[in-house]
C-alpha positions as a LaTeX table, in Angstrom:
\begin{tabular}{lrrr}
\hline
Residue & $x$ (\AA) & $y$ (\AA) & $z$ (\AA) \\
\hline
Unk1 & $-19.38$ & $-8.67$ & $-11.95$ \\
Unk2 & $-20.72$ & $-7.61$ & $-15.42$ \\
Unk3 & $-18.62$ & $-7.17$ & $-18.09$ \\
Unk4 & $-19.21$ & $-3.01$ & $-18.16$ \\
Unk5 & $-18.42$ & $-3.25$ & $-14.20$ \\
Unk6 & $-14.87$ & $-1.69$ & $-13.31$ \\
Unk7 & $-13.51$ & $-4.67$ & $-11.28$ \\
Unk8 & $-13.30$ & $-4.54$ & $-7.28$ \\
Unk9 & $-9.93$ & $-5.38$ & $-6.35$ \\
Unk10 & $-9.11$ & $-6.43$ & $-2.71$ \\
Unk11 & $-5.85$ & $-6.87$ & $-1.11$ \\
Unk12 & $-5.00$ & $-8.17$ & 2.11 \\
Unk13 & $-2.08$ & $-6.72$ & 3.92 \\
Unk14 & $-0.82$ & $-3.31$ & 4.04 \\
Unk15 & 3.04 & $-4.17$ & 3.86 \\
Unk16 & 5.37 & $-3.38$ & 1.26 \\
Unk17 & 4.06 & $-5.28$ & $-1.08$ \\
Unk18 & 0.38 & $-4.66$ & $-0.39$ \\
Unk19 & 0.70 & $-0.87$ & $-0.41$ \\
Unk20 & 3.00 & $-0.87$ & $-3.66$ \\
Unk21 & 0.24 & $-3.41$ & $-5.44$ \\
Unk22 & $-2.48$ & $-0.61$ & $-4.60$ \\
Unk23 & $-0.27$ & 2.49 & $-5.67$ \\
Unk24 & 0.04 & 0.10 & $-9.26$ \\
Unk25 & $-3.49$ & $-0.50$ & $-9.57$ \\
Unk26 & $-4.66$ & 2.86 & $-8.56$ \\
Unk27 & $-2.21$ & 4.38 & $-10.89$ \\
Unk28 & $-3.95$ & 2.30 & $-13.61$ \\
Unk29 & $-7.34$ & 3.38 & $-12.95$ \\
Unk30 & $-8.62$ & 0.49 & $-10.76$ \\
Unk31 & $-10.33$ & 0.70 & $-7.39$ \\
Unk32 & $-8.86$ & $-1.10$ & $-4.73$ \\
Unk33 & $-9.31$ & $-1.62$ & $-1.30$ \\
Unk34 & $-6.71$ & $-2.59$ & 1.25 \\
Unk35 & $-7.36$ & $-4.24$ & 4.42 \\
Unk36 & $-5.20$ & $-4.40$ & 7.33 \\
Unk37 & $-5.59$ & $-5.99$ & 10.45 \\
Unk38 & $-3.67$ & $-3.34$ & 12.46 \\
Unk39 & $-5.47$ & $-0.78$ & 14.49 \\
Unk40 & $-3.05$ & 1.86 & 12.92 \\
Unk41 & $-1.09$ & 2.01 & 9.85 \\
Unk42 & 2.23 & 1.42 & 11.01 \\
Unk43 & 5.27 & $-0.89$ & 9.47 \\
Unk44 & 7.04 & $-2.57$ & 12.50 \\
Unk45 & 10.79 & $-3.68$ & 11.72 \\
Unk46 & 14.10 & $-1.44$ & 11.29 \\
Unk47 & 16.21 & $-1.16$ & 8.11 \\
Unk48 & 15.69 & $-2.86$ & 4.74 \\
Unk49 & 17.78 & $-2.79$ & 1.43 \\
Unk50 & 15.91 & $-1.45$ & $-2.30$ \\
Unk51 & 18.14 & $-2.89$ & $-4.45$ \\
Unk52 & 18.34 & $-1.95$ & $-7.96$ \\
Unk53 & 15.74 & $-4.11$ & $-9.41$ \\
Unk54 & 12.89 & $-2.90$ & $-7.17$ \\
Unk55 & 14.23 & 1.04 & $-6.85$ \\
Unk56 & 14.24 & 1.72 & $-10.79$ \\
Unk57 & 10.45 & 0.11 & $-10.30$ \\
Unk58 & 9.68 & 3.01 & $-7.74$ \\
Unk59 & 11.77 & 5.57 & $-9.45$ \\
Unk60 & 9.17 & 5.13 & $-12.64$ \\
Unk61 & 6.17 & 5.65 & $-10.13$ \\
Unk62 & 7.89 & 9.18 & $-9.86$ \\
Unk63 & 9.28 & 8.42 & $-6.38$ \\
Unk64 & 12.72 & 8.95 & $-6.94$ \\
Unk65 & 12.60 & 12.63 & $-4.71$ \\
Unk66 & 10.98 & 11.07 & $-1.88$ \\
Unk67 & 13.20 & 7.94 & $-1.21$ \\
Unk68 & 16.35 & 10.36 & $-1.53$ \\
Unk69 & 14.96 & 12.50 & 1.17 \\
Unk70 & 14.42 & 9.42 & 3.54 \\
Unk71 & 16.94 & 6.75 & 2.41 \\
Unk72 & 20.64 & 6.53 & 1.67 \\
Unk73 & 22.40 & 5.44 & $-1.29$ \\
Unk74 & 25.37 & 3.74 & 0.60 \\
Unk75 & 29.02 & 4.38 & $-0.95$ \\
Unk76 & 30.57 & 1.16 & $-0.51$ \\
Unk77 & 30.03 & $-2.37$ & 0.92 \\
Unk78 & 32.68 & $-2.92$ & 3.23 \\
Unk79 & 33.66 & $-6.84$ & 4.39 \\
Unk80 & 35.50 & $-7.32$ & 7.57 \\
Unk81 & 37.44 & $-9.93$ & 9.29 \\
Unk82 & 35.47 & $-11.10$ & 11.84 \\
Unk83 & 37.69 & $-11.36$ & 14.89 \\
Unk84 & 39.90 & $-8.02$ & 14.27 \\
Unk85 & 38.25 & $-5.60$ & 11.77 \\
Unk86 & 40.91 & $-6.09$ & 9.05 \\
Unk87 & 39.10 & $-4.71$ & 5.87 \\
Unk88 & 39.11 & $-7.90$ & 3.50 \\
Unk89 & 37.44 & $-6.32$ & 0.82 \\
Unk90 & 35.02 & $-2.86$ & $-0.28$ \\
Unk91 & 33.25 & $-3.23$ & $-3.13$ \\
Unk92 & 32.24 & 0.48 & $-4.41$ \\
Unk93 & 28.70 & 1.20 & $-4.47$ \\
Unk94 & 26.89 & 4.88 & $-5.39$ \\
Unk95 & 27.52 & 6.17 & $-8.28$ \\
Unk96 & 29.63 & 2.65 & $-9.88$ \\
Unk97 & 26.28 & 0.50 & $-8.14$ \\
Unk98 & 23.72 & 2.44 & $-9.90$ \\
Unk99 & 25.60 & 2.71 & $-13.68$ \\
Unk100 & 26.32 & $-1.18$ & $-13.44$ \\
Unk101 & 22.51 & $-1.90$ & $-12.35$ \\
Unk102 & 20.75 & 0.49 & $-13.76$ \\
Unk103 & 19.33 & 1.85 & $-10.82$ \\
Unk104 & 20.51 & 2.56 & $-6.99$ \\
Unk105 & 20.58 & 0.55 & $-4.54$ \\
Unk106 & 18.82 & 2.31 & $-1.16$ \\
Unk107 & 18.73 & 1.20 & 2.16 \\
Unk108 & 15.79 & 2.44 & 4.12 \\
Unk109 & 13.78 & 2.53 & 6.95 \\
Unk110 & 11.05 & 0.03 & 6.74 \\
Unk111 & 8.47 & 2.58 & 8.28 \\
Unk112 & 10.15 & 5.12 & 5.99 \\
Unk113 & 9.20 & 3.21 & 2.52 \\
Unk114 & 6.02 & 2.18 & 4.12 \\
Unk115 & 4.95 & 5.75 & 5.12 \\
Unk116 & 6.23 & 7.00 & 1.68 \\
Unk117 & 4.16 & 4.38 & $-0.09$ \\
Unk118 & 0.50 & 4.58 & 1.81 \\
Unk119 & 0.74 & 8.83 & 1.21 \\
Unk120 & 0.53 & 8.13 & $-2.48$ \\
Unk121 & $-2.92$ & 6.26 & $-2.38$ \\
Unk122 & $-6.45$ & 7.70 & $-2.09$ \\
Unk123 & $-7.41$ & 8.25 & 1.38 \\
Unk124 & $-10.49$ & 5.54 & 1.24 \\
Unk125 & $-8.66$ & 3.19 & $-0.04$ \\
Unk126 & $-7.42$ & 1.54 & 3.25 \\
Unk127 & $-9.57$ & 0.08 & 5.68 \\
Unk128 & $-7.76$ & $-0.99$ & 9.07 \\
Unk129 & $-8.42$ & $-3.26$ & 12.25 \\
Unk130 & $-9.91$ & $-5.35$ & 9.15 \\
Unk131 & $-8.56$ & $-8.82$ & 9.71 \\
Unk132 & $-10.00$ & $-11.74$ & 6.92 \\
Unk133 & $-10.59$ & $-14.28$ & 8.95 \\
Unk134 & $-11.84$ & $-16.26$ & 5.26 \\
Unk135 & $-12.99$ & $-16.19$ & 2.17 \\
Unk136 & $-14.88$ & $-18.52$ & $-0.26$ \\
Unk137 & $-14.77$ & $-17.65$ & $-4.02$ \\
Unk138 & $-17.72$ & $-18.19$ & $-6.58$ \\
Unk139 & $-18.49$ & $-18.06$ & $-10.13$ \\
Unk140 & $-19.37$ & $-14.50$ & $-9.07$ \\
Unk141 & $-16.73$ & $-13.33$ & $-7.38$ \\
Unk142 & $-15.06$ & $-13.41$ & $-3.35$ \\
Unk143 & $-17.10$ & $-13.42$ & $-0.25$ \\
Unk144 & $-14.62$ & $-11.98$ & 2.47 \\
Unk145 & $-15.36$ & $-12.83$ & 6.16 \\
Unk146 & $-14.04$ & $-10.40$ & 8.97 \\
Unk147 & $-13.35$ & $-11.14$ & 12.56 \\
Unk148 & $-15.31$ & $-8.31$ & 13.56 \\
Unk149 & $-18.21$ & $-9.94$ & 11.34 \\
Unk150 & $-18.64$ & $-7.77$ & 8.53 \\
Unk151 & $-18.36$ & $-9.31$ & 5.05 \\
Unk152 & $-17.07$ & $-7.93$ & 1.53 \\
Unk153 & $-17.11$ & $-8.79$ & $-1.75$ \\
Unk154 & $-14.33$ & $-8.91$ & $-4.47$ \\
Unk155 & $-13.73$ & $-9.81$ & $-8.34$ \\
Unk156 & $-10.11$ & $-10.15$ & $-7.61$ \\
Unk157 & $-8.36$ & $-10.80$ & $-4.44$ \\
Unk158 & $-5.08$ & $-10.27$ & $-3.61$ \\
Unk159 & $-3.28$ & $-12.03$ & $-0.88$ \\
Unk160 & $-0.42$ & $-10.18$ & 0.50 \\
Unk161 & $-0.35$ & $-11.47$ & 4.09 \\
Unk162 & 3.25 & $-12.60$ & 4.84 \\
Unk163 & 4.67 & $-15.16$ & 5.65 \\
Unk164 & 1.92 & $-16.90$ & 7.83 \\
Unk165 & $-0.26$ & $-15.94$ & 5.16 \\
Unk166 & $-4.36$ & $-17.00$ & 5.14 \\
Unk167 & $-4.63$ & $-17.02$ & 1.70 \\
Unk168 & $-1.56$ & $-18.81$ & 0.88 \\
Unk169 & $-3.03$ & $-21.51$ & 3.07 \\
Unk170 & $-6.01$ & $-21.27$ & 1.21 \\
Unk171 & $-4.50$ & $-21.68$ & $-2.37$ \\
Unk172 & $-1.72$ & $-23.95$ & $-1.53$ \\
Unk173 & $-4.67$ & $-26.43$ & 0.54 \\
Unk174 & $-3.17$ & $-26.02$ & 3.67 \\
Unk175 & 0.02 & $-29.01$ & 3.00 \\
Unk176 & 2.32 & $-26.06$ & 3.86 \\
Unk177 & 5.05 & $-26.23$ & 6.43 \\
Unk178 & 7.37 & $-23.62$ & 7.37 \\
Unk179 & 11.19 & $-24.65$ & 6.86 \\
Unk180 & 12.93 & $-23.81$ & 9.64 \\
Unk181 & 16.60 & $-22.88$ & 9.65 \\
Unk182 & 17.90 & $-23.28$ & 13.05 \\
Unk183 & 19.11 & $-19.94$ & 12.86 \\
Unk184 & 17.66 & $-16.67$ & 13.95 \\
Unk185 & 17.99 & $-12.37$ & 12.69 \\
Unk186 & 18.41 & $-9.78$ & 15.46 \\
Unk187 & 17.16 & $-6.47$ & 14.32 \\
Unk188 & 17.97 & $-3.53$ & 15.55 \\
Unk189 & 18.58 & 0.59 & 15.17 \\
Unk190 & 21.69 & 2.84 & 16.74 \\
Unk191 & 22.04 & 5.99 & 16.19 \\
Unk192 & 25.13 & 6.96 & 14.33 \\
Unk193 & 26.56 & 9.45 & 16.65 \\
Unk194 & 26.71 & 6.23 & 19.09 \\
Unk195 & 29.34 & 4.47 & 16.82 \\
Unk196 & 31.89 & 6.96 & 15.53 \\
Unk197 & 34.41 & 4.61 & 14.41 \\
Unk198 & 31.64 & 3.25 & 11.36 \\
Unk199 & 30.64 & 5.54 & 8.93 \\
Unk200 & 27.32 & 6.89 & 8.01 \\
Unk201 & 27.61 & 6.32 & 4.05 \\
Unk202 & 29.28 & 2.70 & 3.95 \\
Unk203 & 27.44 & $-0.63$ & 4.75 \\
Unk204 & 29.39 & $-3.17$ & 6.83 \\
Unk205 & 29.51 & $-6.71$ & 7.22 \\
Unk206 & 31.29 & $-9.08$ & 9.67 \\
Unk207 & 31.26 & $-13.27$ & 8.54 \\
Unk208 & 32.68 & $-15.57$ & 11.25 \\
Unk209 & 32.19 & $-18.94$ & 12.66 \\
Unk210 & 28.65 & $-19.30$ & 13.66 \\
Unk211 & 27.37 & $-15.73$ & 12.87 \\
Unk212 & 27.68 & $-12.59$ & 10.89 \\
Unk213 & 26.62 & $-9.04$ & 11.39 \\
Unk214 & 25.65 & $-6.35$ & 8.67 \\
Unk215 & 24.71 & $-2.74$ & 8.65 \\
Unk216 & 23.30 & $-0.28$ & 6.92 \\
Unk217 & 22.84 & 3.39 & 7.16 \\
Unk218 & 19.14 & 4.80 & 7.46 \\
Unk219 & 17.00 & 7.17 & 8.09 \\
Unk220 & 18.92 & 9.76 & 6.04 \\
Unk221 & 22.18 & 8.92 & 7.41 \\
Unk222 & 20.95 & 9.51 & 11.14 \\
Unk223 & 20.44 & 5.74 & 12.27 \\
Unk224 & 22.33 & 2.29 & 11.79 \\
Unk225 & 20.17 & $-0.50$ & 10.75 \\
Unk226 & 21.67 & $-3.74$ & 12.00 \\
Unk227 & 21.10 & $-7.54$ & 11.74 \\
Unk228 & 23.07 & $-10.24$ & 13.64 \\
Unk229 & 22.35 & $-13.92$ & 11.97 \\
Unk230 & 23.40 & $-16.40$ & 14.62 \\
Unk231 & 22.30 & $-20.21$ & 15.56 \\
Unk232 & 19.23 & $-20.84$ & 17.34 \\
Unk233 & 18.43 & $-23.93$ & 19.98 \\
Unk234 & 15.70 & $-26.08$ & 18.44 \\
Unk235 & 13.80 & $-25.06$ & 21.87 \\
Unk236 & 13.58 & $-21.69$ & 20.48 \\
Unk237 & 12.55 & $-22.35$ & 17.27 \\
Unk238 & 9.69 & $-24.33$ & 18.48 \\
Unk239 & 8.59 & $-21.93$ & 20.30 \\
Unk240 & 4.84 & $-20.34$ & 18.87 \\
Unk241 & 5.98 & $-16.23$ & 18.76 \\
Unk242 & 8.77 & $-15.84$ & 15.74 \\
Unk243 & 8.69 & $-12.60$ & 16.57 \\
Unk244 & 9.65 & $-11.00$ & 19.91 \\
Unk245 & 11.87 & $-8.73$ & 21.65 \\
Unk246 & 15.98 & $-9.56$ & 21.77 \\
Unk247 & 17.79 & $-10.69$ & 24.49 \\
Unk248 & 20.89 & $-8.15$ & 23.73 \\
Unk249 & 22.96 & $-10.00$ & 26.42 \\
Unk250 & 22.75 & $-13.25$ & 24.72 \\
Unk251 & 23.60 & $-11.55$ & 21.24 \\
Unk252 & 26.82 & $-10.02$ & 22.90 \\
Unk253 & 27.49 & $-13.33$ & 24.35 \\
Unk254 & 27.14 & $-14.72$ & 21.04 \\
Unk255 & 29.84 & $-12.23$ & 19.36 \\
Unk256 & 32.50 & $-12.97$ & 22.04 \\
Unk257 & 36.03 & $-12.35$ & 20.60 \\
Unk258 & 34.68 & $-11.02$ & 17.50 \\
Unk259 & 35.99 & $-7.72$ & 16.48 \\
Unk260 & 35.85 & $-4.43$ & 19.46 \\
Unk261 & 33.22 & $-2.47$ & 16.74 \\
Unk262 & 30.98 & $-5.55$ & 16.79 \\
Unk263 & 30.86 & $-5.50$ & 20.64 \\
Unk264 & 30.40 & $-1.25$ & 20.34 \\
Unk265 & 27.21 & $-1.84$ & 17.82 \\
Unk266 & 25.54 & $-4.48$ & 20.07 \\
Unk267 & 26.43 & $-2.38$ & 23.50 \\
Unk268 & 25.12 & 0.67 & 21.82 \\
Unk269 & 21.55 & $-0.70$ & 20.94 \\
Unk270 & 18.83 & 0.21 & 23.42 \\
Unk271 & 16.08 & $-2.45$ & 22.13 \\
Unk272 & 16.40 & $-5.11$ & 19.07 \\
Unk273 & 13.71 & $-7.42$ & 17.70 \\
Unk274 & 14.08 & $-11.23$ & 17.27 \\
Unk275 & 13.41 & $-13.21$ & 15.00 \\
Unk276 & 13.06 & $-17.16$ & 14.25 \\
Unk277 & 14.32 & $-16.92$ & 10.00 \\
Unk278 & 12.51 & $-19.68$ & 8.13 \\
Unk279 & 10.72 & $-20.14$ & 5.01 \\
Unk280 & 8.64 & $-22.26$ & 3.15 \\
Unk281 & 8.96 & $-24.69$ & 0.14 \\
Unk282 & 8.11 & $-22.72$ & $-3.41$ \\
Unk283 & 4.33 & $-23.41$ & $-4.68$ \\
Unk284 & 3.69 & $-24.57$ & $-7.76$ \\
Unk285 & 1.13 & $-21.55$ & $-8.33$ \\
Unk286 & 0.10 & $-18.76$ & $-6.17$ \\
Unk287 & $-3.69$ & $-18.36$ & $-8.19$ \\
Unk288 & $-7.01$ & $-19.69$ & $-8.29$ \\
Unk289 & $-9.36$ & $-17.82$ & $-10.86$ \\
Unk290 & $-9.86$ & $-14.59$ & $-8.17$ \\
Unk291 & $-7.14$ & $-15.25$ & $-5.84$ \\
Unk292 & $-3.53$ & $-14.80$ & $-6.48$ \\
Unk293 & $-0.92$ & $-14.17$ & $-3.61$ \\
Unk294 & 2.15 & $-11.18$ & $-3.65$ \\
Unk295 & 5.48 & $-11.51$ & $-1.88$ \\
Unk296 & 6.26 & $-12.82$ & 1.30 \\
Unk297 & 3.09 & $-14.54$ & 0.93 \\
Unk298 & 3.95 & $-16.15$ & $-2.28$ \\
Unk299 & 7.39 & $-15.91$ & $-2.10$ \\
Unk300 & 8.72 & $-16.05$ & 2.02 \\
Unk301 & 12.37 & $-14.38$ & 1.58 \\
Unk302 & 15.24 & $-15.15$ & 4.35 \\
Unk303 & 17.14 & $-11.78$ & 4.63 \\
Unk304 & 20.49 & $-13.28$ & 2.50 \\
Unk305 & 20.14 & $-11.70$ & $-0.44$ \\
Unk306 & 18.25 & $-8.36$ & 0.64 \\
Unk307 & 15.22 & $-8.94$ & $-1.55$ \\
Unk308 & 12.53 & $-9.42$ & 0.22 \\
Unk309 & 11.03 & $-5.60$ & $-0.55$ \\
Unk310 & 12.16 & $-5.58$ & $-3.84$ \\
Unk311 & 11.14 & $-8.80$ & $-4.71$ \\
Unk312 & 7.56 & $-7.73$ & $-3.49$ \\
Unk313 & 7.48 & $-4.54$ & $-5.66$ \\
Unk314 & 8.32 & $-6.69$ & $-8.94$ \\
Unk315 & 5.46 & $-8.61$ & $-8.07$ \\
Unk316 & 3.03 & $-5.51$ & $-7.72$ \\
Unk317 & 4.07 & $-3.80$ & $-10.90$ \\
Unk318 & 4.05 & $-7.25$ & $-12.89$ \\
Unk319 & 0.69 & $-8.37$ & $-11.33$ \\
Unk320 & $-0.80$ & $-4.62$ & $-11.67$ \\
Unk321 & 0.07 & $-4.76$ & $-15.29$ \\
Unk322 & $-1.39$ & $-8.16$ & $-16.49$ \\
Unk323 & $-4.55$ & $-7.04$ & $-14.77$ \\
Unk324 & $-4.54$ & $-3.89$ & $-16.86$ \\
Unk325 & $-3.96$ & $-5.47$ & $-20.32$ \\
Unk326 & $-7.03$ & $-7.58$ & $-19.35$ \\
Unk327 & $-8.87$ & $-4.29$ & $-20.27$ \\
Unk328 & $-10.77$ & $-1.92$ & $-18.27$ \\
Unk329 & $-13.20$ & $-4.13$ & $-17.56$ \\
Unk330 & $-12.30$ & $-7.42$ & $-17.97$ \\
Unk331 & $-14.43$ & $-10.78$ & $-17.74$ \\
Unk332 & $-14.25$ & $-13.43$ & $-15.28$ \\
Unk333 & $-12.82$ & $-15.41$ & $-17.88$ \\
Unk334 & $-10.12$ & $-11.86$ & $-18.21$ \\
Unk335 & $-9.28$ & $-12.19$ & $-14.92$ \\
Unk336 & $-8.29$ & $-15.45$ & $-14.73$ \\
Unk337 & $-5.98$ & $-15.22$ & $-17.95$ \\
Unk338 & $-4.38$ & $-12.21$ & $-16.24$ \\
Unk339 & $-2.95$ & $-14.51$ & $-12.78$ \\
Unk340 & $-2.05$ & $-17.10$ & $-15.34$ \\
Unk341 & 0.02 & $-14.77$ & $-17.04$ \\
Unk342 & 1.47 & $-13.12$ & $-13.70$ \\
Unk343 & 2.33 & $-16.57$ & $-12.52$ \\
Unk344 & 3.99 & $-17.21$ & $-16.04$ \\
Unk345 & 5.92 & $-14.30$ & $-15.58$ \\
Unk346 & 7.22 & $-14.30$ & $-12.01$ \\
Unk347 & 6.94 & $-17.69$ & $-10.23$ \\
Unk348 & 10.16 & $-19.49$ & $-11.74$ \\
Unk349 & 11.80 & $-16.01$ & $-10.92$ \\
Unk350 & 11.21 & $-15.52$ & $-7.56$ \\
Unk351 & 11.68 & $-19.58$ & $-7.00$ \\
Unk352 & 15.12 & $-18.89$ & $-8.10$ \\
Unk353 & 15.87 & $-15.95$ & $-5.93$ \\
Unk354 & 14.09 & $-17.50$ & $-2.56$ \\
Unk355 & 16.47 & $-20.74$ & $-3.13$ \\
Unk356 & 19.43 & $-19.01$ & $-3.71$ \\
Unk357 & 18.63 & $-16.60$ & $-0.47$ \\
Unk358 & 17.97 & $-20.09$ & 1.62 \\
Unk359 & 21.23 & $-21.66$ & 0.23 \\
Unk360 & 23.43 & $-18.49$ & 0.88 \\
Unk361 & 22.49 & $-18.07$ & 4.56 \\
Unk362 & 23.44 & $-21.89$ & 5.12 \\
Unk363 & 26.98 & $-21.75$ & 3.57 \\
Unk364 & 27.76 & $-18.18$ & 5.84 \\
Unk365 & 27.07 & $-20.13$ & 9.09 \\
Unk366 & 29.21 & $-22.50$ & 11.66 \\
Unk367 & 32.97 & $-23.12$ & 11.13 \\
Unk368 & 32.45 & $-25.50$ & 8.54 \\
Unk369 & 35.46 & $-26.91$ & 6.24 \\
Unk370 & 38.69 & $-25.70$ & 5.94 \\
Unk371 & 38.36 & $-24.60$ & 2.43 \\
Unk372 & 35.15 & $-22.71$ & 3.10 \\
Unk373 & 36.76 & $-21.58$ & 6.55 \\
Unk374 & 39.99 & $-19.82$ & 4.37 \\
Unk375 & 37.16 & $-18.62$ & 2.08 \\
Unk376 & 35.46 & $-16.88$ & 5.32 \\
Unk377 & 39.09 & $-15.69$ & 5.73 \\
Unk378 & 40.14 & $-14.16$ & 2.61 \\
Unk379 & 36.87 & $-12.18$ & 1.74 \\
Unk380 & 36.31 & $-14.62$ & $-1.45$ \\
Unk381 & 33.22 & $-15.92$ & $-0.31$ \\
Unk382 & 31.65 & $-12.36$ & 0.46 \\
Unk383 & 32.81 & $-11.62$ & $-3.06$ \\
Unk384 & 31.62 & $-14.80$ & $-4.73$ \\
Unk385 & 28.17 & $-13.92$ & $-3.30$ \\
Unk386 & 28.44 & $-10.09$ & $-4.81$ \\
Unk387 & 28.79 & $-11.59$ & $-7.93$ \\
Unk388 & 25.95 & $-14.31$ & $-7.29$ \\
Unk389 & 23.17 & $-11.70$ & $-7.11$ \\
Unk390 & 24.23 & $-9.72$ & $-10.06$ \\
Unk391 & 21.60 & $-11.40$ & $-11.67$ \\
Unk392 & 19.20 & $-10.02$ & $-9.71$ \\
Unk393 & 19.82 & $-6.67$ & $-9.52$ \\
Unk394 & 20.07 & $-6.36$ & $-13.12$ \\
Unk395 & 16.30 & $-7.99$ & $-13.96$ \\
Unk396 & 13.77 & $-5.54$ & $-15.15$ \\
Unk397 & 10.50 & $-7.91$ & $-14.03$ \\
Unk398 & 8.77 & $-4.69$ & $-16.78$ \\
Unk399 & 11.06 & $-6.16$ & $-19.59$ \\
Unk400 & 10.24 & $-9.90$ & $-18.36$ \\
Unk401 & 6.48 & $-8.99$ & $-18.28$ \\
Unk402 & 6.81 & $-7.78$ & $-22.11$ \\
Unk403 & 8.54 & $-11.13$ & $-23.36$ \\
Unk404 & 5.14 & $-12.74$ & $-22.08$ \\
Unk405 & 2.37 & $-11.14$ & $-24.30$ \\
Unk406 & $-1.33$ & $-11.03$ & $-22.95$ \\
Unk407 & $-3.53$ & $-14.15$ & $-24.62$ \\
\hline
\end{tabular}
């Protein structure tokens, strides 16, 4: 790349993240190109949540119309007691949510964000059944290898792969293990007319001994997204596929004697997804002078804190940003500065958030003590966590990203 060249910006993975990183750096001018290894842009998965801190992100993209078409701005956040549906405590959401935030809190289709996300960027911009299969970076730039043999070169590469992420191995040297939580996450949609004793505005959440079950409205009100976290055998969490299709059977088996509306959800589910929740230890950087990684692939979230998506999106604006101050057409040298400043900006952060998801999942599941058991009881512990991720809802990674000037 000469300095008058307008850098070429590649990202791998079309997720969440990946999309909203190219709608960033498009939006700024840059040409990007986003491979996928799918045969077909799709988003696989059911509902997720767009909490504050990521929807006020989207909302200044101008997106605001489009994800209140698709998603719903729940009302309340109702807890339950586990084994006979006494409401313990509803925390109001909507209009309260959004003034003490600063933005509303969605819950959406995965499919839905995804779909709303790839319409926004230029139609050549994607290129699909385009798996990396590796890279090697230069003094010139990134040599990207193909499975179907092609190659392609890059000034800046951006790895937003997931969880089993390629270029994560690459920049981390390979020394990283997944951390395993003996637990697993049922996904899985109903449609609302199926469950007329829950309604379609209010999300939902059941904590007992060994498991817990939230919902969330999607798909404009029409579908219920839910996820049951219970215990998995170490058998099954050995076992190579993390992702497969639920054995609904076993789930009901697993809410025995838990409250009648629990048993309803799980009877009234056609298909759910499973899958093995784990994580891995933070890095101590994502970058290498060209390569940098974005969410799950920087950052693997477990579902606890709902921040996985928006968690993703900080990362995109922030990273999109530090590119741009780098100039139009910045210098090797440019580059470089700019992932040292998006890694200055957002690895301590998301550190913070992963570790507190991993810690929150563990303290929700098995009987445990009896003072964490009365917690469970009374509601206080679904409140204490409420209060826990204040924090993040209320960051503005835009403000953060200012506090850290450009060298």
């Amino acid at each position: 790349m000469t300095r008058h060249t307008v850098p070429r910006i590649a990202v791998i993975g079309a997720g969440i993240g990946g999309l909203t990183a190219a709608l960033a750096l498009t939006r700024r001018g840059f040409r990007v190109t986003v491979h996928e290894q799918a045969p077909e842009l799709r988003e696989v998965g059911v509902g997720l949540h767009l909490a504050p801190n990521g929807s006020r992100l989207l909302h200044r993209f101008g997106l605001a119309d489009a994800l209140h078409r698709v998603a719903v701005r729940p009302e309340a956040l109702e807890v339950r007691r586990w084994n006979d549906g006494e409401v313990l405590t509803r925390r109001p959401m909507g209009d309260a949510w959004e003034a003490e935030f600063g933005g509303p809190h969605y819950t959406v289709h995965r499919a839905d964000l995804h779909a709303l996300l790839a319409a926004r960027l230029p139609v050549d911009c994607l290129r699909l059944d385009s798996r990396c299969t590796g890279y090697a970076e230069d003094l010139d730039g990134v040599e990207l290898h193909f499975a179907d043999g092609s190659n392609a070169r890059a000034d800046l590469v951006i790895g937003a792969d997931g969880v089993n992420s390629r270029m994560r191995a690459a920049v981390s040297g390979g020394q990283d293990l997944l951390v395993r939580t003996g637990t697993c996450a049922v996904r899985g949609l109903v449609p609302m007319d199926r469950l007329p004793r829950l309604d379609a505005e209010d999300m939902y959440v059941w904590a007992g001994p060994g498991g817990r079950m939230l919902t969330a409205p999607v798909s404009a009100g029409q579908q219920l997204s839910f996820v049951a976290v219970i215990p998995e055998s170490d058998e099954e969490q050995r076992r190579e596929s993390w992702s497969r299709p639920a054995e609904l059977d076993l789930v009901a088996k697993a809410f025995q004697g838990w409250d009648p509306t629990v048993q309803e959800l799980i009877d009234a589910a056609d298909e759910a997804g499973h899958w093995t929740l784990c994580d891995r230890e933070p890095l101590t950087r994502w970058s290498t002078a060209r390569t940098t990684l974005l969410g799950d692939a920087a950052h693997p979230m477990l579902p606890h804190h709902g921040q996985g998506a928006s968690q993703a999106i900080e990362d995109a604006v922030v990273l999109a940003a530090c590119v741009a101050d780098a100039g139009e057409t910045p210098s090797p040298q440019g580059i470089a500065a700019a992932l040292r400043r998006y890694e200055t900006v957002r690895l301590a952060h998301t550190a913070q958030v992963q570790l507190g998801s991993r810690d929150s999942g563990s303290q929700r599941l098995g009987g445990g003590p009896a003072g964490l058991q009365a917690r469970r009881q009374s509601g206080q512990e679904m409140k204490a966590l409420v209060a826990d991720t204040s924090w993040i809802q209320r960051h503005d990674a835009e403000a953060a990203l200012a506090e850290q000037p450009a060298a």
